[in-house]
XYZ file of C-alpha atoms in Angstrom:
368
model
C -9.701 27.003 14.584
C -10.304 23.839 13.131
C -8.588 20.626 14.014
C -5.594 19.481 11.762
C -5.978 15.616 11.242
C -4.369 13.034 9.544
C -5.787 8.910 8.740
C -3.528 6.699 8.017
C -4.430 3.132 6.827
C -3.350 -0.364 7.053
C -3.448 -3.732 5.691
C -6.130 -4.175 7.944
C -8.014 -1.308 6.964
C -8.953 -2.435 3.486
C -9.616 -5.917 4.939
C -11.858 -3.648 6.077
C -13.295 -1.664 3.831
C -14.788 -4.470 1.984
C -17.223 -5.511 4.049
C -19.399 -8.082 1.448
C -18.006 -11.785 -0.096
C -16.137 -10.001 -2.927
C -13.407 -12.202 -5.452
C -10.476 -11.251 -4.168
C -10.214 -9.996 -0.056
C -7.559 -8.480 0.762
C -5.018 -10.150 2.832
C -3.215 -8.716 6.249
C -0.078 -8.911 5.605
C 1.042 -12.162 7.713
C -1.723 -13.364 5.129
C 0.289 -12.645 1.884
C 1.871 -16.036 1.312
C -1.859 -17.637 1.706
C -2.672 -20.607 -1.002
C -5.642 -18.919 -2.113
C -2.915 -16.422 -3.701
C -1.884 -19.096 -4.961
C -3.383 -18.330 -8.648
C -2.011 -14.504 -9.084
C 1.261 -15.470 -7.956
C 1.647 -17.877 -11.007
C 0.468 -14.680 -13.558
C 3.414 -13.306 -12.786
C 6.151 -16.237 -11.832
C 5.721 -17.550 -9.219
C 4.689 -21.017 -8.919
C 3.027 -22.583 -5.900
C 5.481 -24.384 -4.438
C 7.751 -20.910 -4.126
C 4.316 -20.115 -2.104
C 3.679 -22.386 0.417
C 8.102 -22.703 1.438
C 7.059 -18.170 1.807
C 4.134 -19.468 4.232
C 6.261 -22.007 6.005
C 8.961 -19.665 6.363
C 6.894 -16.885 7.901
C 5.423 -19.023 10.307
C 8.646 -19.390 12.304
C 8.465 -15.429 12.473
C 6.412 -13.154 14.479
C 5.167 -11.103 11.099
C 6.002 -11.509 7.183
C 7.715 -7.561 7.884
C 10.362 -9.851 9.974
C 10.800 -12.755 7.824
C 11.402 -10.701 4.675
C 13.853 -8.313 6.722
C 15.796 -10.244 7.539
C 15.712 -12.245 4.086
C 16.221 -8.920 2.207
C 19.745 -8.038 4.313
C 21.594 -11.939 4.073
C 21.210 -11.097 0.644
C 24.353 -8.090 1.145
C 26.089 -11.444 2.730
C 26.322 -14.081 -0.019
C 29.146 -14.328 -1.709
C 28.111 -15.796 -4.912
C 27.271 -13.954 -7.909
C 24.767 -16.327 -8.449
C 22.951 -17.275 -5.057
C 22.494 -13.527 -4.663
C 20.637 -13.370 -8.247
C 18.658 -15.533 -7.433
C 17.517 -14.398 -4.906
C 17.551 -10.779 -5.966
C 14.619 -12.569 -8.577
C 12.834 -14.235 -6.266
C 12.532 -10.593 -4.330
C 11.328 -9.528 -8.370
C 8.594 -12.210 -8.095
C 7.143 -11.679 -4.817
C 7.106 -7.773 -5.517
C 5.121 -8.299 -8.935
C 3.209 -10.870 -7.263
C 1.899 -8.373 -4.722
C 1.069 -6.050 -7.752
C -0.656 -8.450 -8.867
C -2.826 -8.766 -6.014
C -3.339 -5.635 -4.825
C -4.398 -4.670 -8.804
C -6.923 -7.523 -8.295
C -7.726 -6.576 -4.977
C -8.651 -2.869 -6.276
C -10.428 -4.094 -8.905
C -13.494 -5.257 -6.015
C -14.143 -2.247 -4.848
C -18.285 -1.185 -5.057
C -20.104 2.118 -3.429
C -20.281 -0.204 -0.948
C -16.955 -0.300 -0.416
C -15.900 1.556 3.330
C -13.607 3.652 2.157
C -16.481 5.418 0.052
C -18.195 6.127 3.871
C -15.352 7.342 5.107
C -14.776 9.916 1.813
C -18.715 10.863 2.580
C -17.866 11.557 5.690
C -14.460 14.057 4.752
C -16.775 15.927 2.320
C -19.191 16.985 4.954
C -16.457 17.663 7.407
C -15.162 21.081 7.974
C -12.180 20.115 8.795
C -7.814 19.701 7.093
C -6.795 16.507 6.783
C -4.399 14.462 5.124
C -4.047 11.187 4.428
C -1.316 8.939 4.235
C -2.132 4.997 2.534
C 0.556 2.364 3.423
C -1.591 0.467 0.763
C -0.872 -0.410 -2.971
C -4.359 -0.881 -3.549
C -6.346 1.642 -4.251
C -9.848 1.180 -2.591
C -9.098 4.250 -0.705
C -7.879 6.430 -4.287
C -10.602 5.021 -6.515
C -13.273 6.865 -2.838
C -11.364 9.727 -3.737
C -12.316 10.137 -7.313
C -15.496 8.726 -6.811
C -16.913 11.280 -4.219
C -13.945 14.163 -4.488
C -13.241 13.670 -7.831
C -10.131 13.214 -6.964
C -7.718 13.117 -9.993
C -3.907 11.680 -8.752
C -2.093 11.972 -12.722
C 1.482 11.862 -11.421
C 3.204 11.364 -8.457
C 3.415 15.226 -6.999
C -0.773 15.932 -7.384
C -0.352 13.485 -4.617
C 1.221 16.390 -3.352
C -0.520 19.811 -4.631
C -3.616 19.613 -6.562
C -6.565 21.736 -7.030
C -9.059 20.253 -4.220
C -5.602 20.905 -1.866
C -5.702 17.563 -0.537
C -2.318 16.167 0.741
C -2.435 12.233 -0.099
C 0.577 9.970 0.466
C 1.893 6.363 -0.715
C 4.470 5.295 1.026
C 4.890 1.784 -0.647
C 3.504 2.823 -3.950
C 0.289 1.814 -5.420
C -0.505 -0.546 -8.028
C -1.289 1.882 -10.542
C 1.758 3.440 -10.391
C 4.199 1.941 -13.298
C 8.227 2.623 -14.522
C 9.006 1.330 -17.844
C 12.681 -0.249 -18.272
C 15.772 1.144 -18.489
C 17.265 2.375 -20.996
C 19.890 -0.102 -21.527
C 17.940 -2.760 -20.517
C 17.977 -5.674 -22.186
C 14.276 -5.617 -23.676
C 11.920 -7.920 -25.311
C 12.076 -9.008 -29.352
C 8.635 -8.307 -31.560
C 7.646 -11.746 -31.518
C 7.796 -12.279 -28.186
C 5.549 -8.680 -27.713
C 2.823 -10.516 -26.530
C 4.773 -13.437 -24.073
C 3.242 -12.121 -20.748
C 5.307 -15.130 -18.705
C 8.822 -13.736 -20.786
C 8.115 -10.530 -19.811
C 7.449 -10.871 -16.287
C 10.480 -13.016 -15.337
C 12.399 -10.315 -17.900
C 10.805 -7.278 -15.335
C 11.596 -10.109 -12.291
C 15.355 -9.698 -13.177
C 15.713 -6.632 -13.490
C 13.573 -5.298 -10.967
C 16.334 -4.699 -8.019
C 19.296 -6.637 -9.321
C 20.029 -3.676 -11.850
C 20.401 0.295 -11.566
C 18.309 2.519 -10.143
C 14.946 3.412 -10.956
C 13.589 7.302 -11.254
C 11.073 8.045 -10.293
C 10.909 10.707 -13.115
C 9.717 8.241 -15.101
C 7.021 6.875 -13.355
C 3.000 6.631 -15.420
C 0.330 7.191 -13.307
C -2.756 4.587 -14.390
C -6.172 6.978 -13.553
C -7.571 4.028 -11.295
C -10.699 3.235 -13.006
C -8.252 2.994 -16.578
C -9.717 -0.743 -17.758
C -5.705 -1.291 -18.306
C -5.810 -2.139 -14.454
C -8.713 -5.014 -14.146
C -6.929 -6.282 -18.056
C -2.597 -7.818 -17.770
C -2.780 -8.015 -22.323
C -3.336 -3.937 -22.405
C -0.373 -3.231 -19.292
C 2.186 -4.326 -22.893
C 0.533 -1.775 -24.953
C 2.694 1.479 -26.367
C 2.253 3.391 -23.214
C 5.466 1.255 -22.105
C 7.025 1.304 -25.974
C 5.598 -2.293 -26.363
C 8.085 -3.876 -23.612
C 8.066 -4.319 -20.340
C 7.596 -2.353 -17.509
C 8.535 -2.059 -13.566
C 5.194 -1.570 -10.971
C 7.017 1.482 -8.712
C 5.796 -0.713 -5.042
C 8.459 -1.685 -2.207
C 8.246 -4.828 -0.065
C 6.468 -4.577 3.109
C 9.593 -4.228 5.155
C 10.673 -3.555 8.217
C 13.557 -0.738 6.603
C 12.347 0.364 3.474
C 15.167 -0.412 0.330
C 14.164 3.019 -0.702
C 17.851 2.502 -3.232
C 16.312 1.022 -6.677
C 13.867 4.416 -7.448
C 15.780 7.282 -7.139
C 14.466 9.868 -5.770
C 11.062 8.708 -4.303
C 12.473 8.783 -0.030
C 13.131 12.342 -0.648
C 10.395 13.289 -2.226
C 7.641 11.322 0.469
C 9.670 12.122 3.375
C 9.966 15.520 2.756
C 5.676 15.430 2.117
C 5.646 13.265 4.973
C 7.340 15.248 7.636
C 5.704 18.526 6.302
C 1.864 17.149 6.387
C 2.979 16.178 10.125
C 3.921 19.054 11.728
C 0.730 19.908 11.052
C -1.607 17.589 13.036
C -3.729 17.922 16.197
C -4.697 14.590 15.600
C -2.870 11.642 14.751
C -5.406 8.580 13.767
C -4.014 4.908 12.617
C -6.508 2.488 11.413
C -5.562 -0.676 10.598
C -2.240 -0.198 10.537
C 0.850 -1.420 12.741
C 2.821 1.331 12.460
C 6.341 -0.621 12.518
C 8.369 0.499 9.746
C 11.542 3.686 9.723
C 9.381 5.189 7.171
C 6.243 6.023 9.036
C 7.950 6.767 12.528
C 10.808 9.689 10.726
C 7.405 11.146 9.380
C 5.893 10.973 12.875
C 8.585 12.243 15.190
C 7.849 15.853 13.230
C 4.607 15.830 15.927
C 4.605 19.379 17.705
C 3.611 18.562 21.986
C 1.096 16.525 22.714
C -0.769 15.722 18.859
C -3.392 12.696 19.557
C -2.529 9.479 18.538
C -5.321 7.237 17.548
C -5.707 3.576 17.095
C -8.461 2.225 15.361
C -7.590 -2.003 15.654
C -8.576 -5.361 15.678
C -8.340 -7.023 18.678
C -4.337 -5.087 19.150
C -5.115 -1.687 19.564
C -3.456 -0.609 22.894
C -0.734 -2.803 22.382
C -0.098 -1.086 18.879
C -0.400 2.394 20.407
C 1.679 1.954 23.925
C 5.256 1.154 21.201
C 4.059 4.402 19.092
C 4.315 6.172 22.054
C 6.897 4.457 23.482
C 9.011 5.673 20.373
C 7.474 8.883 19.401
C 6.783 11.454 22.518
C 5.364 14.272 21.372
C 2.175 11.969 21.040
C -0.150 11.725 22.865
C -2.543 8.712 24.328
C -6.051 9.090 22.518
C -8.098 6.301 22.497
C -8.069 3.529 21.242
C -10.803 1.576 19.713
C -10.926 -2.497 18.870
C -14.541 -2.620 16.461
C -12.093 -2.521 12.639
C -12.851 0.079 10.472
C -16.682 -0.689 10.083
C -16.550 -0.260 14.349
C -15.403 2.661 13.849
C -17.234 4.399 10.485
C -19.715 3.550 13.053
C -21.670 0.552 11.126
C -23.157 -2.107 12.676
C -23.174 -5.812 11.352
C -26.531 -7.778 12.024
C -26.832 -11.248 12.365
C -27.279 -12.133 9.079
C -24.154 -10.887 8.349
C -24.446 -8.027 6.835
C -24.027 -4.749 7.283
C -26.290 -1.829 7.993
C -25.792 1.252 5.474
C -28.796 2.869 5.956
C -27.964 4.395 9.767
C -24.762 5.849 8.365
C -26.631 7.959 6.132
C -28.954 9.046 9.715
C -26.781 9.279 11.901
C -23.379 11.656 12.036
C -21.259 8.952 14.183
C -17.750 9.504 15.081
C -16.832 7.550 18.300
C -13.983 10.394 18.352
C -15.670 13.640 18.794
C -15.151 13.896 22.492
C -11.432 14.414 21.735
C -10.542 17.571 22.202
């Protein structure tokens, strides 16, 4: 019987998937507040000074996740209501900025993207597989659509579809959007095309009002032109009102309470998927947040863990193996996503794609 493989993707995979120069480079998590993304921040109301201040603060921490988690937890200690409101509004702006930036990253997908190479290799394989994507972007989603014709019209389609592909996105996705709550303040007819008003309203309410309902989520098809522009998203799809992106900020703890029903659904699906895994592949992902640890605990004894990174594969492997005793060490590869796929960089800085069509290369062939 063929091995069941579960592939887990993090920010390093999306960054590594862009092998040619693109307009918007996918950030690894610690680069999220870099000044090169200032225009994307300003579009949704996060000022350049805010971005600079966040970047400076993050520099004093081991990771952006550690910084945001500490700041998030400190909100609960604030005594003045206006202090708490100010912090929640800032987190709302960060969420909208992350959505806007990774939406632009998603627009860089083309035939050279390494997620397409990966999907083509899956298509040729006889092995069972599952996919867990911790990225907000839809680069992998587009590859799955192009290669397999995968259509994820609802969140449930990610768990149960005609192709039998389990595809989980525990941190949310830029094409998952939730209309405003029934009792949220709305936008007047006069202000319906004022984007700044919309984003100010959304950022102030996303974390400071009753929970959103996961059942209200609207999934925009990954190749729909609406996702490449801001204005069409104010359409009748949302009753001409604002919306909230269904994404969860990069915290070491996941604050799922603002969307009712998502956590339970994703945890249950993740545990079921990992309980069937014979091998787990961690690609460009540190696996430091709680949700992946909870999912990995469902792995059966001696499930093999492989880690693909860019210099820290052994470190991340050891961290996970200490916490999940059912896992055993596989291969640690520090050649990045391209190296894992068998694609070599030539002297010009271009990648040799012809080789991948002629040579079946899998550095993990010897495993198991």
